[in-house]
Coordinates of N, CA and C and ligand atoms in Angstrom, one line a residue:
M1 N -12.8 22.0 -15.2 CA -13.7 21.3 -14.4 C -14.1 22.1 -13.2
K2 N -15.4 22.4 -13.0 CA -15.7 23.2 -11.8 C -16.6 22.4 -10.8
I3 N -16.2 22.3 -9.6 CA -16.9 21.5 -8.6 C -17.4 22.4 -7.5
L4 N -18.7 22.2 -7.2 CA -19.4 23.0 -6.1 C -19.4 22.2 -4.8
I5 N -18.9 22.8 -3.8 CA -18.8 22.1 -2.5 C -19.9 22.9 -1.6
I6 N -20.9 22.1 -1.2 CA -22.0 22.8 -0.4 C -22.0 22.1 1.0
N7 N -22.0 23.0 2.0 CA -22.2 22.6 3.4 C -23.5 23.2 4.0
G8 N -24.3 22.4 4.6 CA -25.6 22.9 5.1 C -25.5 23.5 6.5
P9 N -26.6 23.5 7.2 CA -26.8 24.2 8.4 C -25.8 23.7 9.5
N10 N -25.3 24.7 10.2 CA -24.4 24.5 11.4 C -23.0 24.0 11.1
L11 N -22.8 23.7 9.8 CA -21.4 23.1 9.5 C -20.4 24.2 9.5
G12 N -20.8 25.5 9.6 CA -19.9 26.6 9.8 C -19.2 26.5 11.2
L13 N -19.8 25.7 12.1 CA -19.3 25.6 13.5 C -18.3 24.4 13.6
L14 N -18.1 23.8 12.5 CA -17.2 22.6 12.5 C -15.8 22.9 13.2
G15 N -15.5 22.0 14.1 CA -14.2 22.2 14.8 C -14.3 23.1 16.0
L16 N -15.4 23.8 16.2 CA -15.6 24.8 17.3 C -16.5 24.2 18.4
R17 N -17.4 23.3 18.1 CA -18.3 22.6 19.0 C -18.4 21.1 18.7
E18 N -18.8 20.4 19.7 CA -19.0 18.9 19.6 C -17.9 18.2 18.8
P19 N -16.6 18.4 19.3 CA -15.5 17.7 18.6 C -15.6 16.2 18.8
D20 N -16.3 15.7 19.8 CA -16.4 14.2 20.0 C -17.2 13.6 18.8
I21 N -18.1 14.4 18.2 CA -18.9 13.8 17.1 C -18.2 14.3 15.7
Y22 N -17.9 15.5 15.6 CA -17.5 16.1 14.3 C -16.0 16.4 14.2
G23 N -15.2 16.1 15.2 CA -13.8 16.4 15.2 C -13.4 17.8 15.4
S24 N -12.1 18.1 15.3 CA -11.6 19.4 15.6 C -11.1 20.2 14.4
T25 N -11.4 19.6 13.2 CA -11.0 20.3 12.0 C -12.1 21.4 11.7
T26 N -11.7 22.6 11.4 CA -12.7 23.6 11.0 C -13.1 23.5 9.6
L27 N -14.2 24.2 9.2 CA -14.6 24.2 7.8 C -13.5 24.9 7.0
A28 N -12.9 25.9 7.5 CA -11.8 26.6 6.8 C -10.7 25.6 6.5
D29 N -10.4 24.8 7.5 CA -9.3 23.7 7.3 C -9.7 22.8 6.1
V30 N -11.0 22.4 6.2 CA -11.5 21.4 5.2 C -11.4 22.1 3.8
E31 N -11.8 23.3 3.7 CA -11.8 24.0 2.4 C -10.4 24.1 1.9
K32 N -9.4 24.4 2.8 CA -8.0 24.6 2.4 C -7.5 23.2 1.9
R33 N -7.9 22.2 2.6 CA -7.4 20.8 2.1 C -8.0 20.5 0.7
L34 N -9.2 20.8 0.5 CA -9.9 20.5 -0.8 C -9.2 21.4 -1.9
L35 N -8.8 22.6 -1.6 CA -8.1 23.4 -2.6 C -6.8 22.8 -2.9
A36 N -6.1 22.2 -1.9 CA -4.8 21.5 -2.2 C -5.0 20.3 -3.1
V37 N -6.1 19.6 -2.8 CA -6.4 18.4 -3.6 C -6.7 18.8 -5.1
A38 N -7.5 19.9 -5.2 CA -7.9 20.3 -6.5 C -6.7 20.8 -7.3
A39 N -5.7 21.3 -6.6 CA -4.5 21.8 -7.3 C -3.7 20.7 -7.9
E40 N -3.9 19.5 -7.4 CA -3.2 18.3 -8.0 C -3.7 18.0 -9.4
F41 N -4.8 18.6 -9.8 CA -5.4 18.3 -11.1 C -5.4 19.5 -12.0
P42 N -5.1 19.3 -13.3 CA -5.1 20.5 -14.1 C -6.5 21.0 -14.3
D43 N -6.7 22.3 -14.2 CA -7.9 22.9 -14.5 C -9.1 22.5 -13.6
C44 N -8.9 22.3 -12.3 CA -10.0 21.9 -11.4 C -10.2 23.1 -10.5
E45 N -11.4 23.7 -10.6 CA -11.8 24.9 -9.8 C -12.9 24.5 -8.8
L46 N -12.8 25.0 -7.6 CA -13.8 24.8 -6.6 C -14.5 26.0 -6.3
E47 N -15.8 25.8 -5.9 CA -16.6 26.9 -5.4 C -17.2 26.4 -4.1
F48 N -17.1 27.2 -3.0 CA -17.6 26.8 -1.7 C -18.9 27.6 -1.3
L49 N -19.8 26.8 -0.8 CA -21.0 27.5 -0.2 C -21.4 26.8 1.1
Q50 N -21.4 27.6 2.2 CA -22.0 27.1 3.4 C -23.2 28.0 3.7
S51 N -24.3 27.3 3.9 CA -25.5 28.1 4.3 C -26.4 27.4 5.3
N52 N -27.0 28.2 6.2 CA -27.9 27.7 7.2 C -29.3 27.8 6.7
H53 N -29.5 28.2 5.4 CA -30.8 28.4 4.8 C -31.1 27.5 3.7
E54 N -32.1 26.7 3.8 CA -32.5 25.8 2.8 C -32.7 26.4 1.4
G55 N -33.4 27.6 1.4 CA -33.6 28.3 0.1 C -32.4 28.7 -0.6
V56 N -31.3 29.1 0.2 CA -30.1 29.5 -0.4 C -29.4 28.4 -1.2
I57 N -29.5 27.2 -0.5 CA -29.0 26.0 -1.2 C -29.8 25.6 -2.4
V58 N -31.1 25.7 -2.3 CA -31.9 25.4 -3.5 C -31.6 26.4 -4.6
D59 N -31.5 27.7 -4.2 CA -31.2 28.7 -5.3 C -29.9 28.4 -6.0
R60 N -28.9 28.0 -5.2 CA -27.6 27.7 -5.9 C -27.7 26.5 -6.8
L61 N -28.4 25.5 -6.3 CA -28.6 24.3 -7.2 C -29.4 24.6 -8.4
N62 N -30.4 25.4 -8.3 CA -31.2 25.9 -9.5 C -30.3 26.6 -10.5
A63 N -29.4 27.5 -9.9 CA -28.6 28.3 -10.8 C -27.7 27.4 -11.7
I64 N -27.4 26.2 -11.3 CA -26.6 25.3 -12.1 C -27.3 25.2 -13.5
L65 N -28.6 25.2 -13.5 CA -29.4 25.0 -14.7 C -29.6 26.3 -15.5
L66 N -29.3 27.4 -14.8 CA -29.6 28.8 -15.4 C -28.3 29.4 -15.8
D67 N -27.6 30.1 -14.9 CA -26.5 30.9 -15.3 C -25.2 30.6 -14.6
A68 N -25.1 29.5 -13.8 CA -23.9 29.2 -13.0 C -23.7 27.7 -13.0
P69 N -23.3 27.2 -14.2 CA -23.2 25.7 -14.3 C -21.9 25.2 -13.6
V70 N -22.0 24.0 -13.1 CA -20.8 23.3 -12.6 C -20.8 21.9 -13.1
D71 N -19.7 21.2 -12.9 CA -19.6 19.9 -13.5 C -19.9 18.8 -12.5
G72 N -19.8 19.1 -11.2 CA -20.0 18.2 -10.1 C -20.3 18.9 -8.8
I73 N -20.9 18.1 -7.9 CA -21.2 18.7 -6.6 C -20.8 17.7 -5.5
V74 N -20.1 18.2 -4.4 CA -19.9 17.5 -3.2 C -20.8 18.2 -2.2
M75 N -21.7 17.5 -1.5 CA -22.6 18.2 -0.6 C -22.8 17.4 0.7
N76 N -22.6 18.2 1.8 CA -23.1 17.7 3.1 C -24.3 18.6 3.5
P77 N -25.5 18.1 3.3 CA -26.7 18.9 3.5 C -27.0 19.1 5.0
G78 N -26.1 18.6 5.9 CA -26.4 18.7 7.3 C -27.7 18.1 7.7
A79 N -28.4 18.7 8.6 CA -29.7 18.2 9.0 C -30.8 18.2 7.9
Y80 N -30.6 19.0 6.9 CA -31.5 19.0 5.8 C -31.5 17.7 5.0
T81 N -30.5 16.9 5.2 CA -30.4 15.5 4.7 C -31.7 14.8 5.0
H82 N -32.1 14.9 6.2 CA -33.2 14.1 6.7 C -34.6 14.7 6.5
T83 N -34.6 16.0 6.1 CA -35.9 16.7 6.1 C -36.3 17.4 4.7
S84 N -35.3 17.6 3.9 CA -35.5 18.6 2.8 C -35.9 17.9 1.5
I85 N -37.2 17.9 1.2 CA -37.7 17.5 -0.1 C -37.3 18.5 -1.1
A86 N -37.2 19.8 -0.7 CA -36.8 20.9 -1.6 C -35.4 20.7 -2.2
I87 N -34.5 20.3 -1.3 CA -33.1 20.1 -1.8 C -33.0 18.9 -2.6
A88 N -33.8 17.8 -2.2 CA -33.8 16.6 -3.0 C -34.4 16.9 -4.4
D89 N -35.4 17.7 -4.5 CA -36.0 18.0 -5.8 C -35.0 18.8 -6.6
A90 N -34.3 19.7 -6.0 CA -33.3 20.6 -6.7 C -32.2 19.7 -7.2
L91 N -31.8 18.8 -6.4 CA -30.7 17.9 -6.9 C -31.2 17.0 -8.1
R92 N -32.4 16.6 -8.0 CA -33.0 15.7 -9.0 C -33.1 16.5 -10.3
A93 N -33.4 17.8 -10.2 CA -33.6 18.7 -11.4 C -32.3 18.8 -12.1
C94 N -31.2 18.8 -11.4 CA -29.9 18.9 -12.1 C -29.1 17.5 -12.0
S95 N -29.9 16.5 -12.2 CA -29.3 15.1 -12.0 C -28.2 14.8 -13.1
K96 N -28.1 15.6 -14.2 CA -27.1 15.3 -15.1 C -25.7 15.7 -14.5
V97 N -25.7 16.5 -13.5 CA -24.5 16.9 -12.8 C -24.3 15.9 -11.6
P98 N -23.3 15.1 -11.6 CA -23.1 14.1 -10.5 C -22.9 14.8 -9.2
A99 N -23.6 14.3 -8.1 CA -23.4 14.8 -6.8 C -23.0 13.7 -5.9
L100 N -22.1 14.0 -5.0 CA -21.7 13.0 -4.0 C -22.0 13.6 -2.6
E101 N -22.7 12.8 -1.8 CA -23.1 13.2 -0.5 C -22.1 12.8 0.6
V102 N -21.8 13.7 1.5 CA -20.8 13.5 2.5 C -21.4 13.7 3.9
H103 N -21.1 12.7 4.8 CA -21.5 12.9 6.2 C -20.2 12.7 7.0
I104 N -20.0 13.6 7.9 CA -18.8 13.4 8.8 C -19.0 12.2 9.7
S105 N -20.1 12.2 10.3 CA -20.4 11.1 11.2 C -21.1 9.9 10.4
N106 N -21.2 8.8 11.1 CA -21.9 7.6 10.4 C -23.3 7.7 10.8
I107 N -24.1 8.3 9.9 CA -25.5 8.6 10.2 C -26.3 7.3 10.5
S108 N -25.8 6.2 10.0 CA -26.5 4.9 10.2 C -26.4 4.4 11.6
S109 N -25.3 4.9 12.3 CA -25.1 4.4 13.7 C -25.6 5.4 14.8
R110 N -26.3 6.4 14.3 CA -26.7 7.5 15.2 C -28.2 7.3 15.5
E111 N -28.9 8.4 16.0 CA -30.3 8.3 16.3 C -31.1 7.9 15.0
S112 N -32.2 7.2 15.2 CA -32.9 6.7 14.1 C -33.4 7.8 13.1
F113 N -33.6 9.0 13.6 CA -34.1 10.0 12.7 C -33.0 10.5 11.7
R114 N -31.7 10.0 12.0 CA -30.7 10.4 11.0 C -30.4 9.2 10.0
H115 N -31.1 8.1 10.2 CA -30.8 7.0 9.3 C -31.3 7.2 7.9
E116 N -32.4 7.9 7.7 CA -32.9 8.2 6.4 C -32.3 9.4 5.8
S117 N -31.8 9.3 4.5 CA -31.4 10.5 3.8 C -32.3 10.7 2.6
L118 N -33.0 11.9 2.6 CA -33.9 12.1 1.5 C -33.1 12.6 0.2
T119 N -31.8 13.0 0.5 CA -31.0 13.5 -0.6 C -30.1 12.5 -1.2
A120 N -29.7 11.5 -0.5 CA -28.7 10.5 -1.0 C -29.2 9.8 -2.3
P121 N -30.6 9.5 -2.4 CA -31.0 8.8 -3.6 C -30.9 9.7 -4.8
C122 N -30.7 11.0 -4.6 CA -30.5 11.9 -5.8 C -29.0 12.1 -6.1
C123 N -28.2 11.4 -5.4 CA -26.7 11.5 -5.6 C -26.2 10.2 -6.2
V124 N -24.9 10.3 -6.7 CA -24.3 9.1 -7.3 C -23.8 8.2 -6.2
G125 N -23.5 8.8 -5.0 CA -23.0 7.9 -3.9 C -23.0 8.8 -2.6
M126 N -22.6 8.1 -1.6 CA -22.5 8.7 -0.3 C -21.3 8.2 0.5
I127 N -20.6 9.1 1.2 CA -19.5 8.7 2.1 C -19.9 9.2 3.5
A128 N -19.9 8.3 4.4 CA -20.3 8.7 5.8 C -19.4 8.0 6.8
G129 N -19.1 8.7 7.9 CA -18.4 8.1 9.0 C -16.9 8.2 9.0
L130 N -16.4 8.9 8.0 CA -14.9 8.9 7.8 C -14.4 10.3 8.3
G131 N -15.2 11.0 9.1 CA -14.8 12.3 9.6 C -14.7 13.3 8.4
T132 N -13.9 14.3 8.6 CA -13.8 15.4 7.6 C -13.0 14.9 6.4
D133 N -12.2 13.8 6.6 CA -11.5 13.2 5.4 C -12.5 12.8 4.3
G134 N -13.7 12.5 4.7 CA -14.7 12.1 3.7 C -14.9 13.1 2.6
Y135 N -14.7 14.4 2.9 CA -14.8 15.4 1.8 C -13.7 15.2 0.8
E136 N -12.5 14.9 1.3 CA -11.4 14.7 0.3 C -11.7 13.5 -0.6
W137 N -12.1 12.4 0.1 CA -12.4 11.2 -0.7 C -13.5 11.4 -1.7
A138 N -14.5 12.2 -1.3 CA -15.6 12.5 -2.2 C -15.1 13.3 -3.4
L139 N -14.3 14.3 -3.1 CA -13.8 15.2 -4.2 C -12.9 14.3 -5.2
R140 N -12.1 13.5 -4.6 CA -11.2 12.6 -5.5 C -12.1 11.7 -6.3
A141 N -13.1 11.1 -5.7 CA -14.0 10.2 -6.4 C -14.7 10.9 -7.6
L142 N -15.2 12.1 -7.2 CA -15.9 12.9 -8.2 C -15.0 13.3 -9.4
I143 N -13.8 13.7 -9.1 CA -12.9 14.1 -10.2 C -12.6 12.9 -11.0
R144 N -12.4 11.7 -10.4 CA -12.1 10.5 -11.2 C -13.3 10.2 -12.1
R145 N -14.5 10.3 -11.6 CA -15.7 10.1 -12.4 C -15.8 11.0 -13.5
L146 N -15.5 12.3 -13.3 CA -15.6 13.3 -14.3 C -14.5 13.2 -15.4
E147 N -13.3 12.6 -15.0 CA -12.2 12.5 -15.9 C -12.5 11.3 -16.9
H148 N -13.3 10.3 -16.5 CA -13.5 9.1 -17.3 C -14.8 9.1 -18.0
Ligands
CA2_1 O1 -22.4 13.8 10.0 C1 -22.7 14.8 9.3 O2 -22.0 15.3 8.5 C2 -24.1 15.4 9.4 O3 -24.5 15.8 8.1 C3 -24.0 16.6 10.4 C4 -25.3 17.3 10.7 C5 -26.3 16.3 11.2 O4 -27.6 16.9 11.4 C6 -26.5 15.1 10.2 O5 -27.4 14.2 10.8 C7 -25.2 14.4 10.0 C8 -25.1 18.3 11.8 C9 -24.1 19.3 11.4 C10 -23.9 20.1 12.7 O6 -22.5 20.5 12.7 C11 -22.0 21.0 13.8 C12 -20.6 21.1 13.8 C13 -20.0 21.5 15.0 C14 -20.8 21.9 16.1 C15 -22.1 21.8 16.0 C16 -22.8 21.3 14.9

């Protein structure tokens, strides 16, 4: 089972700025934690991508249908959540592969421009507001879904 973990723009700064909103855990810490979770399951492989570029994320999603298949996706599209028809279309194109959207903060309780997610309707579900723990819950939920 191969799962792609995508983090969008500015999430490479996790733990380094704005700890009041996003906490003090770094992206490297999150990825380490997710690798430990994956190791609990036989044959579960993770691939990580963090990019500040919309096209890089679209390219990786398109590659799922071409030469780099995966079984599931955990994605925090960052600010592209609220703006990117291109990422939403790319997710829709590979909708046979379940995707779970993660937000560290509770986007519903923040500024109104963060309330709408263009990408969440293309996912099987969304976890928001649980801090960086949300990535772990998303990965576990996805693995459970893929196992059954
Ligand atoms: O809550 C989330 O996970 C968000 O996807 C984070 C995005 C924001 O635009 C979304 O509305 C909600 C922003 C990510 C920026 O990450 C930073 C981390 C540390 C320091 C600065 C930015």
